[in-house]
CSV table of C-alpha atoms and ligand atoms in Angstrom, one decimal:
chain,number,residue,atom,x,y,z
A,946,MET,CA,21.5,17.3,9.0
A,947,ASP,CA,21.0,13.5,9.2
A,948,HIS,CA,17.6,12.6,7.9
A,949,LYS,CA,17.2,10.1,10.7
A,950,ASP,CA,16.7,13.0,13.1
A,951,LEU,CA,13.9,14.6,11.2
A,952,HIS,CA,10.2,14.1,11.7
A,953,ILE,CA,8.2,12.4,9.1
A,954,GLU,CA,6.3,15.6,8.2
A,955,THR,CA,9.7,17.2,7.3
A,956,LEU,CA,10.8,14.0,5.5
A,957,ALA,CA,7.7,14.1,3.3
A,958,ILE,CA,8.9,17.5,2.0
A,959,HIS,CA,12.7,17.2,2.2
A,960,GLY,CA,13.6,13.5,2.7
A,961,GLY,CA,16.4,12.6,0.3
A,962,GLN,CA,15.8,15.8,-1.6
A,963,HIS,CA,18.4,18.4,-2.6
A,964,PRO,CA,18.1,21.4,-4.9
A,965,ASP,CA,19.1,20.4,-8.4
A,966,PRO,CA,23.0,20.6,-8.5
A,967,THR,CA,23.1,22.0,-12.1
A,968,THR,CA,20.6,24.9,-11.7
A,969,GLY,CA,19.5,25.1,-8.1
A,970,ALA,CA,15.9,24.2,-9.0
A,971,VAL,CA,14.1,23.6,-5.7
A,972,MET,CA,11.8,21.0,-7.2
A,973,PRO,CA,13.5,18.0,-8.9
A,974,PRO,CA,13.3,18.6,-12.6
A,975,ILE,CA,11.6,16.1,-14.9
A,976,TYR,CA,14.7,14.6,-16.6
A,977,GLN,CA,12.8,13.5,-19.7
A,978,THR,CA,15.9,11.7,-21.3
A,979,SER,CA,16.7,8.2,-22.1
A,980,THR,CA,20.5,8.6,-22.2
A,981,TYR,CA,23.4,10.7,-20.8
A,982,ALA,CA,26.6,12.0,-22.5
A,983,GLN,CA,29.8,10.3,-21.5
A,984,GLU,CA,33.0,12.3,-21.5
A,985,TYR,CA,35.1,9.3,-22.2
A,986,PRO,CA,34.0,5.6,-22.5
A,987,GLY,CA,32.7,4.7,-19.0
A,988,LYS,CA,33.3,8.2,-17.6
A,989,HIS,CA,29.9,9.7,-16.7
A,990,LYS,CA,28.1,11.5,-13.9
A,991,GLY,CA,26.5,8.3,-12.5
A,992,PHE,CA,23.8,8.2,-15.1
A,993,GLU,CA,24.1,6.1,-18.3
A,994,TYR,CA,20.7,4.9,-19.5
A,995,SER,CA,17.3,5.7,-17.9
A,996,ARG,CA,16.2,2.1,-17.4
A,997,SER,CA,19.2,1.8,-15.0
A,998,GLN,CA,19.1,5.3,-13.5
A,999,ASN,CA,17.2,8.5,-13.9
A,1000,PRO,CA,17.6,11.6,-11.7
A,1001,THR,CA,13.9,12.3,-11.2
A,1002,ARG,CA,13.2,8.6,-10.4
A,1003,TYR,CA,16.2,8.6,-8.1
A,1004,ALA,CA,14.8,11.6,-6.1
A,1005,LEU,CA,11.6,9.6,-5.6
A,1006,GLU,CA,13.5,6.5,-4.6
A,1007,ARG,CA,15.4,8.5,-2.0
A,1008,SER,CA,12.2,10.0,-0.7
A,1009,ILE,CA,10.5,6.6,-0.1
A,1010,ALA,CA,13.6,5.2,1.5
A,1011,SER,CA,13.7,8.2,4.0
A,1012,LEU,CA,10.0,8.1,4.7
A,1013,GLU,CA,10.1,4.4,5.5
A,1014,GLY,CA,13.2,4.7,7.7
A,1015,GLY,CA,15.2,2.6,5.1
A,1016,GLU,CA,18.4,3.2,3.2
A,1017,TYR,CA,17.3,2.1,-0.3
A,1018,GLY,CA,14.2,2.7,-2.4
A,1019,ALA,CA,13.1,1.6,-5.9
A,1020,ALA,CA,10.3,2.9,-8.1
A,1021,PHE,CA,8.3,0.8,-10.5
A,1022,GLY,CA,5.6,1.3,-13.2
A,1023,SER,CA,2.8,0.0,-10.8
A,1024,GLY,CA,2.4,-1.6,-7.4
A,1025,LEU,CA,2.1,-5.0,-9.1
A,1026,ALA,CA,5.5,-4.4,-10.9
A,1027,ALA,CA,7.0,-3.8,-7.4
A,1028,ILE,CA,5.5,-7.1,-6.1
A,1029,ASP,CA,6.7,-8.8,-9.3
A,1030,CYS,CA,10.3,-7.6,-8.5
A,1031,MET,CA,10.1,-9.2,-5.0
A,1032,LEU,CA,8.7,-12.5,-6.3
A,1033,LYS,CA,11.8,-12.7,-8.6
A,1034,PHE,CA,13.9,-13.1,-5.5
A,1035,LEU,CA,12.5,-16.6,-5.4
A,1036,SER,CA,13.4,-19.8,-7.3
A,1037,PRO,CA,11.3,-22.9,-8.3
A,1038,GLY,CA,10.6,-25.0,-5.2
A,1039,ASP,CA,10.5,-22.0,-2.9
A,1040,GLU,CA,7.4,-21.3,-0.8
A,1041,VAL,CA,5.6,-18.1,0.2
A,1042,VAL,CA,3.2,-17.8,3.2
A,1043,ALA,CA,0.8,-14.9,2.7
A,1044,CYS,CA,-2.1,-13.5,4.6
A,1045,ASN,CA,-5.5,-14.7,3.3
A,1046,ASP,CA,-7.1,-11.3,2.9
A,1047,LEU,CA,-5.0,-9.9,0.1
A,1048,TYR,CA,-5.4,-7.3,-2.6
A,1049,GLY,CA,-7.0,-9.1,-5.5
A,1050,GLY,CA,-4.2,-8.2,-8.0
A,1051,THR,CA,-1.6,-9.6,-5.6
A,1052,TYR,CA,-3.5,-12.8,-5.3
A,1053,ARG,CA,-3.8,-13.1,-9.0
A,1054,LEU,CA,-0.1,-12.5,-9.6
A,1055,PHE,CA,0.7,-15.1,-7.0
A,1056,THR,CA,-1.7,-17.8,-8.1
A,1057,LYS,CA,-2.0,-17.3,-11.8
A,1058,VAL,CA,1.5,-16.2,-12.8
A,1059,PHE,CA,4.2,-17.2,-10.3
A,1060,SER,CA,2.7,-20.5,-9.3
A,1061,ASP,CA,3.3,-21.5,-12.9
A,1062,TYR,CA,7.1,-21.0,-12.3
A,1063,GLY,CA,7.2,-23.6,-9.5
A,1064,ILE,CA,6.6,-21.3,-6.5
A,1065,LYS,CA,4.1,-22.4,-4.0
A,1066,PHE,CA,1.8,-20.0,-2.2
A,1067,THR,CA,0.0,-20.8,1.1
A,1068,PHE,CA,-2.7,-18.4,2.4
A,1069,VAL,CA,-3.4,-18.2,6.1
A,1070,ASP,CA,-5.3,-16.1,8.6
A,1071,MET,CA,-2.4,-14.3,10.2
A,1072,SER,CA,-4.7,-12.9,13.0
A,1073,ASP,CA,-4.7,-16.5,14.3
A,1074,GLU,CA,-1.5,-16.7,16.4
A,1075,ASN,CA,-1.0,-20.3,15.2
A,1076,TRP,CA,-0.5,-19.3,11.6
A,1077,PHE,CA,3.3,-20.0,11.8
A,1078,TRP,CA,2.5,-23.8,11.6
A,1079,THR,CA,2.1,-23.2,7.9
A,1080,ILE,CA,5.7,-22.3,7.5
A,1081,SER,CA,7.9,-25.0,6.1
A,1082,PRO,CA,11.7,-25.3,5.6
A,1083,LYS,CA,11.0,-24.2,2.0
A,1084,THR,CA,9.3,-21.0,3.1
A,1085,LYS,CA,11.5,-18.2,1.8
A,1086,MET,CA,9.1,-15.3,2.1
A,1087,VAL,CA,6.3,-14.1,4.3
A,1088,TRP,CA,3.9,-11.7,2.6
A,1089,MET,CA,1.5,-9.5,4.6
A,1090,GLU,CA,-0.8,-6.6,4.1
A,1091,THR,CA,-2.1,-4.5,7.0
A,1092,PRO,CA,-4.7,-3.1,7.3
A,1093,THR,CA,-6.1,-5.5,4.7
A,1094,ASN,CA,-8.4,-4.8,1.8
A,1095,PRO,CA,-11.4,-4.6,2.1
A,1096,MET,CA,-12.0,-6.1,5.6
A,1097,LEU,CA,-9.5,-3.8,7.4
A,1098,ASN,CA,-8.0,-6.6,9.4
A,1099,VAL,CA,-5.0,-5.6,11.4
A,1100,LEU,CA,-2.0,-7.9,11.5
A,1101,ASP,CA,0.9,-7.8,14.0
A,1102,ILE,CA,4.0,-6.8,12.0
A,1103,ALA,CA,6.5,-7.3,14.9
A,1104,GLN,CA,5.1,-10.8,15.6
A,1105,ALA,CA,5.3,-11.7,11.9
A,1106,SER,CA,8.8,-10.5,11.8
A,1107,SER,CA,10.0,-12.6,14.7
A,1108,VAL,CA,8.3,-15.7,13.1
A,1109,ALA,CA,9.8,-15.0,9.7
A,1110,LYS,CA,13.3,-14.4,11.2
A,1111,ALA,CA,13.1,-17.6,13.3
A,1112,HIS,CA,12.5,-19.5,10.1
A,1113,GLY,CA,15.1,-17.7,7.9
A,1114,ALA,CA,12.3,-16.2,5.7
A,1115,MET,CA,12.1,-12.6,4.4
A,1116,LEU,CA,9.1,-10.5,5.6
A,1117,VAL,CA,7.6,-8.2,3.0
A,1118,VAL,CA,4.8,-5.8,4.1
A,1119,ASP,CA,2.4,-4.1,1.7
A,1120,ASN,CA,2.0,-0.8,3.5
A,1121,THR,CA,-0.3,0.8,0.9
A,1122,PHE,CA,-3.3,1.3,3.2
A,1123,ALA,CA,-1.4,2.8,6.2
A,1124,THR,CA,1.5,4.7,4.5
A,1125,PRO,CA,4.7,5.4,6.3
A,1126,TYR,CA,2.9,8.3,8.1
A,1127,LEU,CA,0.7,5.9,10.0
A,1128,GLN,CA,3.0,2.8,10.2
A,1129,ARG,CA,6.6,2.0,9.5
A,1130,PRO,CA,7.1,-1.7,9.0
A,1131,LEU,CA,10.9,-1.6,8.7
A,1132,ASP,CA,11.1,-0.2,12.2
A,1133,LEU,CA,8.9,-3.2,13.3
A,1134,GLY,CA,11.3,-5.7,11.8
A,1135,ALA,CA,10.1,-6.1,8.2
A,1136,ASP,CA,12.8,-6.7,5.6
A,1137,VAL,CA,11.1,-4.9,2.7
A,1138,VAL,CA,8.1,-2.6,2.6
A,1139,MET,CA,6.1,-2.4,-0.6
A,1140,HIS,CA,3.6,0.3,-1.8
A,1141,SER,CA,1.1,0.9,-4.5
A,1142,GLY,CA,2.0,4.6,-4.7
A,1143,THR,CA,-1.1,4.9,-6.9
A,1144,LYS,CA,-3.1,5.3,-3.7
A,1145,TYR,CA,-2.3,7.5,-0.7
A,1146,LEU,CA,1.4,8.4,-1.6
A,1147,GLY,CA,0.4,9.8,-5.0
A,1148,GLY,CA,-2.8,10.9,-3.3
A,1149,HIS,CA,-4.6,12.6,-6.2
A,1150,SER,CA,-5.7,9.7,-8.4
A,1151,ASP,CA,-3.5,10.9,-11.2
A,1152,VAL,CA,-0.7,8.4,-11.5
A,1153,VAL,CA,0.0,4.6,-11.2
A,1154,LEU,CA,3.3,3.5,-9.5
A,1155,GLY,CA,4.9,1.1,-7.2
A,1156,LEU,CA,7.6,1.4,-4.6
A,1157,LEU,CA,9.9,-0.8,-2.5
A,1158,ALA,CA,12.1,0.2,0.4
A,1159,THR,CA,14.6,-1.6,2.6
A,1160,LYS,CA,17.5,-1.1,5.0
A,1161,ASP,CA,19.3,-4.2,3.9
A,1162,GLU,CA,22.2,-3.7,1.5
A,1163,LYS,CA,22.2,-7.3,0.1
A,1164,ILE,CA,18.4,-7.1,-0.6
A,1165,ALA,CA,18.9,-3.7,-2.2
A,1166,GLU,CA,21.6,-5.0,-4.5
A,1167,LYS,CA,19.3,-7.7,-5.8
A,1168,MET,CA,16.3,-5.4,-5.9
A,1169,TYR,CA,18.2,-2.9,-8.2
A,1170,PHE,CA,19.5,-5.8,-10.3
A,1171,ILE,CA,16.0,-7.1,-11.0
A,1172,GLN,CA,14.6,-3.5,-11.5
A,1173,ASN,CA,17.2,-2.9,-14.2
A,1174,ALA,CA,17.2,-6.5,-15.6
A,1175,SER,CA,13.4,-6.8,-15.9
A,1176,GLY,CA,12.9,-3.1,-16.7
A,1177,ALA,CA,9.5,-2.3,-15.0
A,1178,ILE,CA,10.7,1.1,-14.1
A,1179,LEU,CA,8.7,4.3,-13.4
A,1180,GLY,CA,9.1,7.1,-15.9
A,1181,PRO,CA,10.4,10.6,-15.0
A,1182,MET,CA,7.1,12.4,-15.4
A,1183,ASP,CA,5.3,10.0,-13.2
A,1184,SER,CA,8.1,10.1,-10.6
A,1185,PHE,CA,7.7,13.9,-10.5
A,1186,ILE,CA,3.9,13.6,-10.0
A,1187,ALA,CA,4.5,11.1,-7.2
A,1188,LEU,CA,7.0,13.3,-5.5
A,1189,ARG,CA,4.7,16.3,-5.6
A,1190,GLY,CA,1.9,14.1,-4.0
A,1191,ILE,CA,4.2,12.9,-1.2
A,1192,LYS,CA,4.9,16.5,-0.1
A,1193,THR,CA,1.4,16.8,1.4
A,1194,LEU,CA,1.1,13.2,2.6
A,1195,HIS,CA,1.0,14.0,6.3
A,1196,VAL,CA,-1.6,16.9,5.9
A,1197,ARG,CA,-3.8,14.7,3.7
A,1198,MET,CA,-3.5,11.7,6.0
A,1199,ASP,CA,-4.5,13.7,9.1
A,1200,ARG,CA,-7.7,14.8,7.4
A,1201,HIS,CA,-8.4,11.3,5.9
A,1202,CYS,CA,-8.1,9.8,9.4
A,1203,GLU,CA,-10.3,12.5,11.0
A,1204,ASN,CA,-13.0,12.1,8.4
A,1205,GLY,CA,-12.6,8.3,8.5
A,1206,GLU,CA,-13.4,8.4,12.2
A,1207,ALA,CA,-16.5,10.6,11.8
A,1208,VAL,CA,-17.8,8.3,9.0
A,1209,ALA,CA,-17.1,5.2,11.1
A,1210,GLN,CA,-19.0,6.6,14.1
A,1211,PHE,CA,-21.9,7.8,11.9
A,1212,LEU,CA,-22.2,4.4,10.3
A,1213,ALA,CA,-21.9,2.6,13.6
A,1214,ASN,CA,-25.0,4.5,14.9
A,1215,HIS,CA,-27.1,4.2,11.8
A,1216,PRO,CA,-30.1,1.8,12.0
A,1217,LYS,CA,-29.7,0.6,8.3
A,1218,VAL,CA,-26.0,-0.4,8.8
A,1219,GLY,CA,-25.0,-3.9,10.0
A,1220,LYS,CA,-21.3,-4.2,10.7
A,1221,VAL,CA,-18.7,-1.4,10.5
A,1222,TYR,CA,-15.0,-2.3,9.9
A,1223,TRP,CA,-12.6,0.5,11.0
A,1224,PRO,CA,-9.5,-0.3,13.2
A,1225,GLY,CA,-10.2,2.7,15.4
A,1226,LEU,CA,-13.5,1.3,16.8
A,1227,LYS,CA,-13.0,-0.4,20.2
A,1228,GLU,CA,-15.0,-3.4,19.0
A,1229,HIS,CA,-12.7,-4.0,16.0
A,1230,ASN,CA,-10.8,-7.2,16.5
A,1231,GLY,CA,-7.5,-5.6,15.5
A,1232,HIS,CA,-8.0,-2.5,17.6
A,1233,GLU,CA,-5.3,-3.3,20.2
A,1234,VAL,CA,-2.6,-4.2,17.6
A,1235,ALA,CA,-3.6,-1.1,15.6
A,1236,LYS,CA,-3.1,1.1,18.6
A,1237,ARG,CA,0.3,-0.3,19.1
A,1238,GLN,CA,1.7,-0.2,15.6
A,1239,MET,CA,-0.2,2.7,13.9
A,1240,LYS,CA,-0.2,6.4,14.7
A,1241,LYS,CA,-3.8,6.8,13.7
A,1242,PHE,CA,-6.4,4.5,12.2
A,1243,GLY,CA,-6.7,5.5,8.5
A,1244,GLY,CA,-9.4,6.7,6.2
A,1245,MET,CA,-10.6,3.3,4.8
A,1246,VAL,CA,-14.0,2.2,6.3
A,1247,SER,CA,-16.0,-0.8,5.2
A,1248,PHE,CA,-19.6,-1.6,6.3
A,1249,THR,CA,-22.5,-3.8,5.5
A,1250,VAL,CA,-26.0,-2.6,4.6
A,1251,LYS,CA,-28.3,-4.4,7.1
A,1252,ASP,CA,-30.5,-7.2,5.7
A,1253,ALA,CA,-29.6,-6.1,2.1
A,1254,GLY,CA,-28.7,-8.3,-0.9
A,1255,PHE,CA,-26.8,-7.4,-4.0
A,1256,GLU,CA,-29.4,-5.1,-5.5
A,1257,ALA,CA,-30.3,-3.0,-2.4
A,1258,THR,CA,-26.6,-2.5,-1.7
A,1259,ALA,CA,-25.8,-1.6,-5.3
A,1260,GLU,CA,-28.6,1.0,-5.0
A,1261,VAL,CA,-27.0,2.5,-1.9
A,1262,VAL,CA,-23.6,3.0,-3.6
A,1263,SER,CA,-25.2,4.3,-6.8
A,1264,ALA,CA,-27.2,6.9,-4.8
A,1265,MET,CA,-24.1,8.5,-3.3
A,1266,LYS,CA,-23.3,11.9,-4.9
A,1267,VAL,CA,-20.2,13.1,-3.1
A,1268,PHE,CA,-18.7,9.6,-2.9
A,1269,THR,CA,-17.9,8.5,-6.4
A,1270,LEU,CA,-18.4,4.8,-7.2
A,1271,ALA,CA,-15.0,3.8,-8.6
A,1272,GLU,CA,-12.1,1.4,-8.2
A,1273,SER,CA,-9.0,2.5,-6.3
A,1274,LEU,CA,-8.6,4.5,-3.1
A,1275,GLY,CA,-6.4,7.0,-1.3
A,1276,GLY,CA,-7.0,10.1,-3.4
A,1277,VAL,CA,-8.3,13.4,-2.0
A,1278,GLU,CA,-11.8,12.6,-3.3
A,1279,SER,CA,-14.1,10.2,-1.5
A,1280,LEU,CA,-14.8,7.0,-3.3
A,1281,SER,CA,-17.2,4.1,-2.7
A,1282,GLY,CA,-16.8,0.6,-3.9
A,1283,HIS,CA,-18.7,-2.7,-4.0
A,1284,PRO,CA,-16.0,-5.3,-3.5
A,1285,ALA,CA,-18.1,-8.3,-4.3
A,1286,SER,CA,-18.8,-7.0,-7.9
A,1287,MET,CA,-15.7,-4.8,-8.4
A,1288,THR,CA,-12.3,-5.4,-6.8
A,1289,HIS,CA,-13.1,-9.0,-5.6
A,1290,ALA,CA,-15.3,-10.2,-8.4
A,1291,SER,CA,-12.6,-12.6,-9.6
A,1292,ILE,CA,-12.7,-14.5,-6.3
A,1293,PRO,CA,-15.3,-17.3,-6.2
A,1294,LYS,CA,-18.4,-16.3,-4.1
A,1295,GLU,CA,-17.8,-19.0,-1.5
A,1296,GLU,CA,-14.2,-18.0,-1.1
A,1297,ARG,CA,-14.8,-14.3,-0.7
A,1298,GLU,CA,-17.8,-14.8,1.7
A,1299,LYS,CA,-15.5,-16.8,3.9
A,1300,VAL,CA,-13.4,-13.7,4.6
A,1301,GLY,CA,-16.4,-11.4,4.9
A,1302,VAL,CA,-16.8,-10.0,1.3
A,1303,THR,CA,-20.5,-10.5,1.2
A,1304,ASP,CA,-22.9,-8.9,-1.4
A,1305,ASN,CA,-24.0,-6.3,1.2
A,1306,LEU,CA,-20.4,-5.0,1.9
A,1307,VAL,CA,-19.5,-1.5,0.9
A,1308,ARG,CA,-15.9,-0.1,1.0
A,1309,LEU,CA,-15.3,3.6,1.4
A,1310,SER,CA,-12.1,5.5,0.8
A,1311,VAL,CA,-13.0,8.6,2.8
A,1312,GLY,CA,-11.5,11.7,1.2
A,1313,ILE,CA,-10.6,15.1,2.6
A,1314,GLU,CA,-13.8,17.0,1.7
A,1315,HIS,CA,-15.9,18.7,4.4
A,1316,VAL,CA,-17.0,16.0,6.8
A,1317,GLU,CA,-20.6,17.3,7.0
A,1318,ASP,CA,-21.0,16.9,3.2
A,1319,LEU,CA,-19.7,13.3,3.5
A,1320,LEU,CA,-22.1,12.4,6.3
A,1321,ALA,CA,-25.1,14.1,4.6
A,1322,ASP,CA,-24.3,12.1,1.4
A,1323,LEU,CA,-24.2,8.8,3.3
A,1324,ALA,CA,-27.4,9.7,5.2
A,1325,GLN,CA,-29.4,10.4,2.0
A,1326,ALA,CA,-28.1,7.3,0.3
A,1327,LEU,CA,-29.0,5.0,3.3
A,1328,ASP,CA,-32.3,6.7,4.1
A,1329,ARG,CA,-33.8,6.4,0.6
B,666,LIG,C1,-3.7,-1.1,-5.5
B,666,LIG,C2,-3.0,-2.0,-4.7
B,666,LIG,C3,-2.0,-2.8,-5.2
B,666,LIG,C4,-1.6,-2.8,-6.6
B,666,LIG,O1,-1.0,-1.6,-7.0
B,666,LIG,P1,-1.2,-1.0,-8.5
B,666,LIG,O2,-0.5,0.3,-8.4
B,666,LIG,O3,-2.6,-0.9,-8.8
B,666,LIG,O4,-0.5,-2.0,-9.4
B,666,LIG,C5,-1.3,-3.6,-4.3
B,666,LIG,N1,-1.7,-3.7,-3.0
B,666,LIG,C6,-2.7,-2.9,-2.5
B,666,LIG,C7,-3.0,-3.0,-1.0
B,666,LIG,C8,-3.4,-2.1,-3.3
B,666,LIG,O5,-4.4,-1.3,-2.8
């Protein structure tokens, strides 16, 4: 059966997967090998050396390609290694236009590493429809994240795709927060979709990895060339763990979204809460776009503690017991974060406050525990 005819729930389990040809093993075995026997010089079974190809990694690469509605996938040692691969498509003098509410590590890789190689980055508020004026003839890549971290801004992928195409630039979408279950950027015109598989795809906070997917053969050729030439590949054991996580993606995401909605509604009605950022709320400024391009609204919720400064806010997150205070997101367990002092601490106070990352902002990665336990935990932390 052609995978294009299958639902995403089925693709999460079977997409690009086949029982192992040598043994019939239903789960792809962990091919913990660096090299492969050749019958005769150059005569082999498609695998020569595990930086170039590995059967377990290949199974994961086929999986992400099928989930994103692409033809080609590539797996890397981290989300940042996947971003690094895309940036190596560029040459000195090229320009990148990126949304201004970016994952901190992406921002750091852009401004502290690749800007030293003669690539220019411009950051713009892509929810302002005039953002395309920042595109120049040298713009070779448009980079966007949606929903964004931690403000949960929603950006219009189809609109960005037509802008990028009109200017001959490639559109790359970081789909980490939504996952292909909620949103498929390639279907909306993106050229490449990128993931930190560390988050929802892996889903259990037990592995760090990055993924790319594309429909375009020319892009794929260069992507595989760079993957092999630079060597930032994912190992077979971690590929296996990621594949196992992906099998339950849809089931987990449904519960993340359900619990996320309950948490957002609870916070919106709580007297000690100022603003609530969740794309499913009607008042959210990206709600209409989110309704159009996402299946559901996700499990990430940010909010401000009303009239609180750094210390009062730090006390609220420290008082939570079911929510663990930690970096990262997207695992089965609920996490809380204080962006101003954690994920976004490296961004100057003035800069981060401009985009809304104030000292009283809390970010929640709502897990799949019983919703009543989550709400009770938030209540006791806020009511102290
Ligand atoms: C975590 C994250 C990354 C970086 O991925 P790593 O796996 O940590 O290298 C990139 N983008 C977003 C949106 C993320 O949340």
